[in-house]
XYZ file of C-alpha atoms in Angstrom:
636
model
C -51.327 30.714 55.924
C -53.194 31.596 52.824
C -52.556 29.318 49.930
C -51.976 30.308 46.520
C -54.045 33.170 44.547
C -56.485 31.702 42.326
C -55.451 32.092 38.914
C -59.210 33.576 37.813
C -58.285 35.992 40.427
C -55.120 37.042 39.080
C -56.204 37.494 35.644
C -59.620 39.220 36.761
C -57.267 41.878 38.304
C -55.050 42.204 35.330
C -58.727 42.580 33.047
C -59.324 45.853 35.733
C -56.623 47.168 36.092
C -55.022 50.337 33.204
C -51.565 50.104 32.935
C -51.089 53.291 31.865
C -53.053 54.483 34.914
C -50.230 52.441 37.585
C -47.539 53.703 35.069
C -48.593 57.157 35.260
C -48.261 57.224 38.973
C -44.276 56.742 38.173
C -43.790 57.976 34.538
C -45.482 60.999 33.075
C -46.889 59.359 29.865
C -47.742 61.229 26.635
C -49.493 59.320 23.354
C -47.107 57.403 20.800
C -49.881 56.955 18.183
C -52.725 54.559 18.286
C -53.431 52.781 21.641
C -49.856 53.641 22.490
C -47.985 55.904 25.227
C -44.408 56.509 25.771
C -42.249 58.266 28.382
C -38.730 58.287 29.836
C -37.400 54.935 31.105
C -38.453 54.587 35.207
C -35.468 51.647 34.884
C -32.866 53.411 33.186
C -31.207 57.214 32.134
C -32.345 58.415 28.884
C -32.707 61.935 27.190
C -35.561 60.854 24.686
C -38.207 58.374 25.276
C -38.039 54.779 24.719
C -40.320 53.291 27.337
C -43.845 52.384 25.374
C -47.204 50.897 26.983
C -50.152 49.736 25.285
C -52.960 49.875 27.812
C -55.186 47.627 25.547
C -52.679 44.998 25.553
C -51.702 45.159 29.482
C -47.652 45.247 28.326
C -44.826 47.805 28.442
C -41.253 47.894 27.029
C -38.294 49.587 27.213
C -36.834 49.595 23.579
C -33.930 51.663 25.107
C -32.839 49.184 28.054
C -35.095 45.995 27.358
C -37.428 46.242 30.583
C -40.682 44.643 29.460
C -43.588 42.928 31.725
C -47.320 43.824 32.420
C -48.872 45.416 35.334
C -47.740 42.815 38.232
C -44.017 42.832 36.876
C -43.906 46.532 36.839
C -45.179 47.307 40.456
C -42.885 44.237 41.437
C -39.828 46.116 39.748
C -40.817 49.659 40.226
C -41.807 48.795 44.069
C -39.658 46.065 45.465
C -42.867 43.594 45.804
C -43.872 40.077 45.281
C -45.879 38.781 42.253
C -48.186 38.045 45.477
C -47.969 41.417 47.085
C -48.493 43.474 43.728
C -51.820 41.099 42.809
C -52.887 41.810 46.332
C -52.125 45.746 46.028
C -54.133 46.144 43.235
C -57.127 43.891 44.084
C -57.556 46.084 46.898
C -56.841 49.275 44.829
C -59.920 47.696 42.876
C -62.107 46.798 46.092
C -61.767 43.118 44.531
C -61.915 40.516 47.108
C -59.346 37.553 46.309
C -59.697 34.107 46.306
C -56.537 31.306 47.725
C -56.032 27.717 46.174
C -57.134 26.628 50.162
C -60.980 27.787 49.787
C -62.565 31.063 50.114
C -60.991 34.341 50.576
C -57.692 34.292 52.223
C -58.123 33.738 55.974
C -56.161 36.201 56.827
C -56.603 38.576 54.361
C -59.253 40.725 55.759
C -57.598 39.966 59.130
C -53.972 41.411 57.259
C -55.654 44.878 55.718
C -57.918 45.401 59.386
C -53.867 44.854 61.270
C -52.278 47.216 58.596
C -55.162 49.791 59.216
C -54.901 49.344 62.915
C -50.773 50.234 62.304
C -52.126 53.078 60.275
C -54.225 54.581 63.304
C -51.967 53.938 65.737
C -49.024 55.565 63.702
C -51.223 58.761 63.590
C -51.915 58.807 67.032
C -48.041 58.239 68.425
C -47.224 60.660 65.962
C -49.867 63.583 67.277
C -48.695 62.939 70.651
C -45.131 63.877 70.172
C -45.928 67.622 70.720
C -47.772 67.371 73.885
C -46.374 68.512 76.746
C -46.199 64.665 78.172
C -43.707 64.357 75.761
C -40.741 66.326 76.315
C -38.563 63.443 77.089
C -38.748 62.315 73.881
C -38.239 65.921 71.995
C -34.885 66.008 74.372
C -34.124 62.687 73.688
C -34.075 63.310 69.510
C -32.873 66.928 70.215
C -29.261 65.537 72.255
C -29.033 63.447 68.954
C -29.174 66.396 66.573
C -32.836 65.824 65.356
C -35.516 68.219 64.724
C -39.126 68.713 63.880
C -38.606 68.183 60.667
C -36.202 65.096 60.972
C -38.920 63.665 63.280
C -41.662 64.047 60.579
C -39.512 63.309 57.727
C -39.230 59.626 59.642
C -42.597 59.633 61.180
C -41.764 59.882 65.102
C -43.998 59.391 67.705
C -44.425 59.449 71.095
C -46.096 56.501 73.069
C -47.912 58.045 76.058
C -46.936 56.423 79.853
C -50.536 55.237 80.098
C -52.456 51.830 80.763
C -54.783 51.943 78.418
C -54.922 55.021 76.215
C -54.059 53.450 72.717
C -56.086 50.678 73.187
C -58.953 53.010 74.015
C -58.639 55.429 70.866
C -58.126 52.551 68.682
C -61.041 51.224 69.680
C -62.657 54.339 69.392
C -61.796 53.906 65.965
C -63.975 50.783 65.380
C -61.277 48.055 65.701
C -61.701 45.118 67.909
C -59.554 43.911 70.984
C -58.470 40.663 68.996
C -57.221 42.899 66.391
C -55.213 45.133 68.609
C -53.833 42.042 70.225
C -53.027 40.588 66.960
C -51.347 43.696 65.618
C -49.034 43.402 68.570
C -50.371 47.066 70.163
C -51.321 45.372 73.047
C -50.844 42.343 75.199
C -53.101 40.502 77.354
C -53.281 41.831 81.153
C -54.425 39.746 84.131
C -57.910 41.416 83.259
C -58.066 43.131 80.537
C -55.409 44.471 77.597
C -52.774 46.946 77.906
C -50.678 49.298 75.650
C -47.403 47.256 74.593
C -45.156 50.691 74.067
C -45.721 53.129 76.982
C -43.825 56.602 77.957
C -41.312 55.587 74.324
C -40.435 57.046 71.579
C -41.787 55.179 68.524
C -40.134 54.536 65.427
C -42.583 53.184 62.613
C -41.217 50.662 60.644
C -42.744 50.250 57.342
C -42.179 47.736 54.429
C -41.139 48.711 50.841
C -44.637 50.146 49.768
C -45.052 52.796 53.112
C -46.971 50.680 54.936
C -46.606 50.312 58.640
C -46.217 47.303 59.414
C -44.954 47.508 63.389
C -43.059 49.360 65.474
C -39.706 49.802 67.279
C -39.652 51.815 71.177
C -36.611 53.225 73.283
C -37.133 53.686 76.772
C -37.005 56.821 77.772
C -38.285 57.235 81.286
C -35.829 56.176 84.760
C -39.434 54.281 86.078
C -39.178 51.668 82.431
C -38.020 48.411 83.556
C -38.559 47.171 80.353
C -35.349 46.631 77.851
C -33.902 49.520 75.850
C -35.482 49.296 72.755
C -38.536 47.173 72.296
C -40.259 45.803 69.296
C -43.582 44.645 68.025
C -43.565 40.835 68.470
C -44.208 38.765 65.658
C -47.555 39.178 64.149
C -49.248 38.266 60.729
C -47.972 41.157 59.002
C -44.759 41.661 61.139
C -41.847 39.354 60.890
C -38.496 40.985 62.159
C -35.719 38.678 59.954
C -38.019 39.943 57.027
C -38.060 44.102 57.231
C -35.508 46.157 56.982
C -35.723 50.158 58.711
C -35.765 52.653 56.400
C -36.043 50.413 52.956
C -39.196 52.301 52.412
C -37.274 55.249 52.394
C -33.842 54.098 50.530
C -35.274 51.937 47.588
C -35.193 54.405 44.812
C -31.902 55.935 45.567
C -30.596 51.757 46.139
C -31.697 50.737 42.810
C -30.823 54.036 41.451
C -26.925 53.915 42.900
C -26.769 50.556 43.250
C -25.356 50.791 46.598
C -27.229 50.516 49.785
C -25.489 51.057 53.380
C -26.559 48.832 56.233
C -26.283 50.243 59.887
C -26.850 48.907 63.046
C -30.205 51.432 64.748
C -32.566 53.809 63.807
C -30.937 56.991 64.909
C -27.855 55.409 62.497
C -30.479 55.352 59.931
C -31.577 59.168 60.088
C -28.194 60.162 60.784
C -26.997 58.509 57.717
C -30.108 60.295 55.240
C -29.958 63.573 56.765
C -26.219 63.605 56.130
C -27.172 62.453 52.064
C -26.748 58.699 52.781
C -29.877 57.977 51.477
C -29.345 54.800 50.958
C -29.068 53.221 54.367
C -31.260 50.703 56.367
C -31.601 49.086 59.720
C -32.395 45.613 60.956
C -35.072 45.501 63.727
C -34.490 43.875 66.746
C -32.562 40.758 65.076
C -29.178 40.055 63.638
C -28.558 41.036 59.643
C -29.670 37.343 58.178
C -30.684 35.420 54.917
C -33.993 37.175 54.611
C -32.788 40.644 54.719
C -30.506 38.976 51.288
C -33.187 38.427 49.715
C -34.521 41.405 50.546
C -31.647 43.510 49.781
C -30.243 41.273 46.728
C -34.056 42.028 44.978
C -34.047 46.005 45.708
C -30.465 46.212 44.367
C -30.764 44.112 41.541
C -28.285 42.195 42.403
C -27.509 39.415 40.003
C -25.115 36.678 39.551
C -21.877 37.475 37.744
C -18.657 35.601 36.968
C -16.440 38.220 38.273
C -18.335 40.590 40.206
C -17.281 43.586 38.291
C -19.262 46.013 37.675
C -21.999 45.530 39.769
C -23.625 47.467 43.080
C -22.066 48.033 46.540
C -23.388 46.812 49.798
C -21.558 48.614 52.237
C -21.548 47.452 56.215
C -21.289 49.273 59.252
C -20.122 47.964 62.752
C -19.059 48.989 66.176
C -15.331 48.252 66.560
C -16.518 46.857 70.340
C -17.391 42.547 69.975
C -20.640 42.968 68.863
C -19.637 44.350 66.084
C -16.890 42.413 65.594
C -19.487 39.100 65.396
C -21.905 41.137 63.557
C -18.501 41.505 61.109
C -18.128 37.983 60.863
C -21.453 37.079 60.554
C -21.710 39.426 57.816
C -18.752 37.820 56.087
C -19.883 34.332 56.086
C -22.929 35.453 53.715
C -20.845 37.635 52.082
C -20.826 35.048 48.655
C -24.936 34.886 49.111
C -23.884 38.668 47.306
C -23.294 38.690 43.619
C -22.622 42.777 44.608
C -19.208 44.061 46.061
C -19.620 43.952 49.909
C -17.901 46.863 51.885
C -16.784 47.389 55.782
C -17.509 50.923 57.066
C -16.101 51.162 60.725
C -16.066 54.829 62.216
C -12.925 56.655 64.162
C -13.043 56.269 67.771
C -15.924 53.860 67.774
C -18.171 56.019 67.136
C -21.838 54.900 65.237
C -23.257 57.019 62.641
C -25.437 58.903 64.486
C -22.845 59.779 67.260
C -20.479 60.913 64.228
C -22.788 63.540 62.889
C -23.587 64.769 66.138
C -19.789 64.831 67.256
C -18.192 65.764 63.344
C -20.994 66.574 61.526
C -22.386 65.527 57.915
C -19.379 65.495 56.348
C -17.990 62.538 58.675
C -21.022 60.558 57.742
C -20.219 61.031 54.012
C -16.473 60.088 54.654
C -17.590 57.261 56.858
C -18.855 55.447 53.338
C -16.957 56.964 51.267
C -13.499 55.685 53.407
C -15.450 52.039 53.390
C -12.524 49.049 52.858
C -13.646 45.735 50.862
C -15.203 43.283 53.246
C -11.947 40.976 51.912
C -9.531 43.474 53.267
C -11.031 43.784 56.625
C -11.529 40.500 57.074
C -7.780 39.633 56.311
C -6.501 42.834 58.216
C -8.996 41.244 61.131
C -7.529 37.787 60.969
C -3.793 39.055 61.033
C -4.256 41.521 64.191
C -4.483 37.903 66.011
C -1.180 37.129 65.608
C 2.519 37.918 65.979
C 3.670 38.753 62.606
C 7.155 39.638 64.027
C 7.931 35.616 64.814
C 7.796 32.317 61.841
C 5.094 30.444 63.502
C 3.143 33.581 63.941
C 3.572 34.390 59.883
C 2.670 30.812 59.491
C -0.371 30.677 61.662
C -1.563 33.687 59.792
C -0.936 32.388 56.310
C -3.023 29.307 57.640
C -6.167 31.946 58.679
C -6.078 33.812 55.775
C -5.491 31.887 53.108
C -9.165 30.423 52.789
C -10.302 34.010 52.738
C -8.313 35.418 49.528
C -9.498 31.790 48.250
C -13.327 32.653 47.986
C -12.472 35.860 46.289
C -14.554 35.401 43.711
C -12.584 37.362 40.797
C -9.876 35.981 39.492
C -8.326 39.251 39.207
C -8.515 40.426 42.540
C -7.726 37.282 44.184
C -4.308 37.683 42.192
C -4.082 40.947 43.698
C -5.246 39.915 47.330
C -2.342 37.251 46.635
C 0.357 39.589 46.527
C -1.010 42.035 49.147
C -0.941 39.489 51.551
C 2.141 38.254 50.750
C 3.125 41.885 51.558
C 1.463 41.711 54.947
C 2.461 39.006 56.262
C 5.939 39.208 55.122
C 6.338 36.169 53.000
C 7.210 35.282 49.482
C 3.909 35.341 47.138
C 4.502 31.617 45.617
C 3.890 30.591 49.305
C 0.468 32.399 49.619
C -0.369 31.513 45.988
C 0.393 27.433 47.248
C -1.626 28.170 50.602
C -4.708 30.157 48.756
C -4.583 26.775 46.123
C -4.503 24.475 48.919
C -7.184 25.796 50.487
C -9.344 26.042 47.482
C -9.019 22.564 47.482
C -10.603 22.149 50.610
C -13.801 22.560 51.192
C -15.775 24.961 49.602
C -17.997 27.780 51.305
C -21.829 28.146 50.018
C -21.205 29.629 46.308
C -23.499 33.058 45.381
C -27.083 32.359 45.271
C -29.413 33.603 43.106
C -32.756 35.480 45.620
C -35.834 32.887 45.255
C -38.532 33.255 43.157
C -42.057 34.350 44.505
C -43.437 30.934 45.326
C -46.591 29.387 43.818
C -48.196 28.727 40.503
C -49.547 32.693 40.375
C -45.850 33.635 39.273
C -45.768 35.810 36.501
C -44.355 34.854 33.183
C -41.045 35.658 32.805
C -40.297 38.859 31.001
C -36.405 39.116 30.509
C -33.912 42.172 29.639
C -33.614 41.030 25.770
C -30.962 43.317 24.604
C -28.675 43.001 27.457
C -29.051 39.815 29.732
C -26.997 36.561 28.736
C -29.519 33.466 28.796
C -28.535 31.128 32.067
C -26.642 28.233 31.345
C -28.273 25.622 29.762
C -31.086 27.698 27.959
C -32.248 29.318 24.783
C -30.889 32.885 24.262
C -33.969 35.308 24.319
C -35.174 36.830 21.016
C -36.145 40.222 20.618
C -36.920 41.967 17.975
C -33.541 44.000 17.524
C -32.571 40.023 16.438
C -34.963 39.812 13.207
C -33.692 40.593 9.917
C -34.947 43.681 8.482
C -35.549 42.482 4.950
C -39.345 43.520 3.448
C -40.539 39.483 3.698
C -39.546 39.334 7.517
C -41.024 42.933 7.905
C -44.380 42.257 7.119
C -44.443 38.911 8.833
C -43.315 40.745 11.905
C -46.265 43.827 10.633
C -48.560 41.330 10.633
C -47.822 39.727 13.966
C -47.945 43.683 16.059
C -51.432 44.370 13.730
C -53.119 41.226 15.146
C -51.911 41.347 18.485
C -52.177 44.917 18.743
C -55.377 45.844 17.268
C -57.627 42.572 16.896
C -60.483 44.367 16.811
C -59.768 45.868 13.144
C -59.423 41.958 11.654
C -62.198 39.946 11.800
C -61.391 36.081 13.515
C -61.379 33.846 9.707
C -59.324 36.845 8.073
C -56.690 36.885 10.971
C -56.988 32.424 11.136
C -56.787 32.759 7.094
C -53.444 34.869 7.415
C -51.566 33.419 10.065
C -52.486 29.942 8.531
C -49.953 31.426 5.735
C -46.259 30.372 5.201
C -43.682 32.324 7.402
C -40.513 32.913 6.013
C -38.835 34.030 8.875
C -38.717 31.078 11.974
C -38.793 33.016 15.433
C -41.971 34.784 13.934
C -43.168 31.301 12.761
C -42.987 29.938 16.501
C -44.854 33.420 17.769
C -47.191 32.657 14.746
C -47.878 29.113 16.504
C -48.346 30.514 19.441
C -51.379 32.662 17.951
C -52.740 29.921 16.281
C -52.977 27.833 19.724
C -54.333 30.793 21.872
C -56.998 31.562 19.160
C -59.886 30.998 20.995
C -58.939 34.080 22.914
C -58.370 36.394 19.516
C -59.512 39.764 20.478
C -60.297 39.373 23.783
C -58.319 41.591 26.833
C -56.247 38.422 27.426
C -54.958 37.579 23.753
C -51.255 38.915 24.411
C -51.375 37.484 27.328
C -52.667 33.783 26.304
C -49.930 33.952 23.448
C -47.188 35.023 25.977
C -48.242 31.968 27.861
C -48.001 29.655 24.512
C -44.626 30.960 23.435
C -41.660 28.993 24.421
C -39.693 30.689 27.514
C -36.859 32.571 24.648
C -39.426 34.142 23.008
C -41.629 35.800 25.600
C -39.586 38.904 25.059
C -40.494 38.682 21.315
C -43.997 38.321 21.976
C -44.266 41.372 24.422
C -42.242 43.533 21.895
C -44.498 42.803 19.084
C -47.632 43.509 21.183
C -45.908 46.958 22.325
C -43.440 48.384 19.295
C -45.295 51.645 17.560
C -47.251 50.673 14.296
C -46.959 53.697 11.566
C -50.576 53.896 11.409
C -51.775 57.406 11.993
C -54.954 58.454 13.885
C -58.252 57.284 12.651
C -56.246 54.783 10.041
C -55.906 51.658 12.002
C -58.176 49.701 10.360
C -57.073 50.881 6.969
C -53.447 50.080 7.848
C -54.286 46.201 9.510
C -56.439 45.194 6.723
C -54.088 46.562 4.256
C -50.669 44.278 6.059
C -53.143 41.410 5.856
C -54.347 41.491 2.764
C -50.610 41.751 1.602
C -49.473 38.768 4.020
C -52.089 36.659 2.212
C -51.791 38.095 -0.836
C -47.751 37.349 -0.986
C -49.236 33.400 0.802
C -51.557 32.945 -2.949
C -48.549 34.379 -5.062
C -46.354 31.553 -3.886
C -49.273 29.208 -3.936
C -50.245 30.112 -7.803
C -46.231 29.970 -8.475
C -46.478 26.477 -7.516
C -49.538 25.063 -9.000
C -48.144 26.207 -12.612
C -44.994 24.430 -11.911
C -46.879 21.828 -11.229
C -48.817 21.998 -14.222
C -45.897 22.523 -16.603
C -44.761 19.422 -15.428
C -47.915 17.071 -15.599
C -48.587 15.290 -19.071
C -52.229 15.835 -19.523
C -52.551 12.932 -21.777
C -50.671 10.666 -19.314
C -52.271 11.997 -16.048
C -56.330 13.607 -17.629
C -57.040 13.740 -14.046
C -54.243 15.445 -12.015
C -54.262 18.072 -14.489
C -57.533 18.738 -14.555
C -57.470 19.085 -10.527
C -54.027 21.112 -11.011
C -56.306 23.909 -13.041
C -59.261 23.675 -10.882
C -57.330 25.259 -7.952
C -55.808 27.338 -9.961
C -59.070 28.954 -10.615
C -60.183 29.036 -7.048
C -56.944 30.366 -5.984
C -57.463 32.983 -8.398
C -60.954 33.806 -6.883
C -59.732 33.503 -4.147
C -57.388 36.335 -4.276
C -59.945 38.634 -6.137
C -62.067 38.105 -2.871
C -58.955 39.053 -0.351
C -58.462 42.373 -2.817
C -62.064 43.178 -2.938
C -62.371 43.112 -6.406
């Protein structure tokens, strides 16, 4: 594997890259004054625009819901992606070839965008041949399922012909290699030469969060198939199956949007469930629902950690009532706490899937389906107690005993007090008794607690850029300051003016000016810290990586601050910049030799000139170059 992105890399990337020109592809942006652009929030629901970015500076902000980052952290939020993924993304939006901590470019990188391109192709060609006469099986096949032309383009159907070698040979028609068609999983190796993996199927691509293909899942369609139902690409540099999810590319705006997503069990469950406006549902490929889909899922939702779980999004489960499902049910349960979300159970009358349901009931069922969902706690209870004989003692016992450690890992206080007396209900037993069994067994030992999803590994992770106005600090750690924190008095006001002028618009304060004002006494102390920070990253003063060399110099609480002041609007209007910068300046240092000149007559007042010839000699000496000083700052 590729090691870690080269730092040069990653901020050679950043240098190319316009923010507003990746913003624009999301938010239609319109100027805010000088060097700035606003729109409406991509993160959040707003009438009037709050969401600034200052190309020149490589930030954004949301002064509306506190969203702030630069280019990787948006694409990351925006698109579901790694810090990894979006550097990669954009290098090769720039045609910029990137470098790994192991030597040299990536060895699989060129490999990686050759195996995506080869998906690409072969994508386009499955999906051409699904209106050739050679594939009428699979236009009956969708058609007995209630899908048309235009579901089968909406998803991206194909059709893999019932031929040796006829991928293989228009692929390579295309200019890729056997060794890459191997390695992409389209083919495997024949006695004497390769064959087509998927042959007389229809082909599902599946695709990660950004569109692109990455493999592919087939259902056999023809009596002759010996092969297994549904087939999948194997594992292959690009394709891991515990690490996609069918249909996310599809589902993640209306997932982070709702804050709900819907896992089913197949791909036909999947269209089912968005042509019946359950456009939030998703698949596994091939593999049982696991930690990596989580992650996956946890990241897309935004799920975070929270003491009671209220309030947050809705991951909603579907099974077959037959034993898979039921261990797919339990499976799902024990990672249920890996959730800081609500998890839901979705099971269908009559045991029918999603896709059956529409085609038997129609859209509606499908919407009922989720809408009817039960809390995973409830079915898992309701489960537990089917097992038993609730009409006899030791069968109320035995049941107490089995669900008791369930209503224990509730995680809300609240609704474990509620599960309490439900079950109590259920079972047919006082509610002290369940209350002493659910205590007893929260004595015992505990399951896995929540998780929060990993961080991107490696030293290329971007700074951290937290929600300021609205996220409580973790345990242990400074609360974040923002600048909705800083008093609004005129001293901390042109501190803080300052601060945005030289961060914002270096190039209208030459270097010894902006070292000669920030070398001045700050009043206010989370602008003194941010003032530190400029004074350490100074070398870099004006260059495209100032905000960013100060963000890096800031302690972790007051990244926010830093990203705020490099983003809020200035009230400098057009063609004035320089006017307005040199004007804060000369005031910051102005108000610096005022307090200066204050003290140096103190001083003097209290220094015997007879008694001490010298000191007060040297006391009126700077008094004199302070005052030509401050002539020279005015201009006079």
């Amino acid at each position: 594997m590729a090691g870690l992105i080269r730092r040069s890399d990653i901020d050679e990337v950043r240098s190319r890259t316009n923010l507003a020109d990746i913003v624009g592809d999301y938010v239609t942006l319109k100027s805010a004054g000088v060097g700035s652009m606003k729109g409406l929030c991509p993160f959040h629901d707003e009438r009037s625009p709050s969401f600034h970015v200052r190309p020149q500076v490589g930030f954004y902000h949301c002064f509306g819901c506190g969203e702030g980052g630069d280019v990787f952290t948006f694409l990351q939020k925006m698109d579901h992606v790694t810090f990894s993924e979006a550097v990669e993304r954009l290098a090769g939006r720039l045609g910029y070839t990137l470098h790994y901590e192991d030597g040299g470019p990536a060895a699989d990188q060129g490999n990686r965008s050759r195996l995506l391109a080869a998906n690409a192709a072969a994508e386009q060609f499955f999906r051409a041949q699904l209106g050739t006469p050679d594939a009428e099986p699979a236009r009956r096949f969708l058609g007995e399922r209630g899908f048309d032309a235009s579901a089968a383009e909406r998803f991206s159907i194909g059709f893999a012909p019932n031929s040796y070698d006829v991928l293989g040979e228009y692929l390579r028609g295309q200019g890729f290699t056997a060794e890459e068609l191997l390695a992409a999983g389209l083919q495997g190796q024949g006695d004497r030469k390769p064959y087509d993996r998927f042959r007389g199927r229809l082909i599902w691509p599946i695709k990660d969060v950004t569109g692109q293909t990455l493999g592919f899942g087939a259902r056999k369609l023809l009596e002759s198939d010996q092969g297994p139902k549904y087939l999948n690409t194997p594992e292959t540099p690009v394709y891991s199956k515990s690490k996609v999810l069918y249909g996310l590319d599809l589902a993640k705006r209306d997932i982070a949007r709702g804050k709900q997503v819907v896992v089913v069990e197949g791909y036909t469950d999947v269209m089912a469930c968005h042509l019946a406006g359950i456009t939030t549902a998703v698949a596994t490929c091939g593999t049982a629902f696991g930690s990596d889909h989580i992650t996956i899922i946890r990241r897309v939702l935004g799920d975070v950690d929270n003491r009671d779980s209220r309030g947050l999004g809705e991951v909603i489960f579907t099974f077959d009532p037959d034993e898979a499902g039921q261990k797919a049910a339990s499976r799902a349960f024990a990672d249920e706490q890996r959730f800081a979300a609500q998890t839901y159970v979705a099971v269908a009358p009559d045991g029918l899937d999603p896709c059956d349901l529409r085609l038997q009931r129609g859209d509606d069922a499908v919407r009922m389906l989720v809408q009817s969902r039960k809390p995973m706690y409830e079915f898992m209870v309701r489960r537990q107690l089917d097992l038993y004989d609730l009409e006899t003692v030791e069968g109320r016992v035995a049941a107490l005993r089995s669900t008791a450690p369930i209503v224990a890992s509730i995680r809300d206080e609240s609704l474990s007090i509620g599960y309490t007396r439900t079950l109590a209900g259920w079972i047919g037993v006082e509610p002290s008794e369940v209350a002493q069994a659910v205590r007893a067994a929260r004595r015992a030992p505990a399951r896995p607690p929540a998780v929060r999803p990993p961080a991107a590994a490696g030293s290329e992770a971007a700074p951290s850029i937290p929600n300021v106005d609205s996220a409580a600090p973790a345990d242990g750690a400074a609360p974040a300051i923002g600048i909705a924190q800083l008093p609004n008095d005129p001293v901390a006001r042109l501190e803080r003016e300052l601060l945005m002028a030289l961060l914002q618009h270096p190039s209208e304060i030459p270097l010894e000016v902006a070292q000669r004002a920030l070398h001045t006494a700050f009043s206010q102390p989370a602008l003194a810290t941010v003032r530190d920070a400029m004074l350490a990253s100074i070398d870099a003063y004006g260059s495209n990586d100032w905000a960013r060399r100060v963000t890096d110099e800031s302690p972790s609480a007051f990244t926010p601050l830093v990203t705020q002041l490099a983003i809020a609007p200035l009230p400098i209007r057009e063609g004035h910049a320089a006017e307005y910068c040199q004007g804060v300046t000369t005031s910051l240092i102005e108000r610096d030799l005022l307090r200066r000149k204050t003290e140096l007559l103190g001083a003097l007042q209290r220094t015997d000139s007879a008694a001490e010839p010298e000191r007060y000699r040297s006391l009126q000496r700077e008094l004199v170059d302070l005052e030509a000083e401050r002539r020279r700052v005015r201009g006079d």
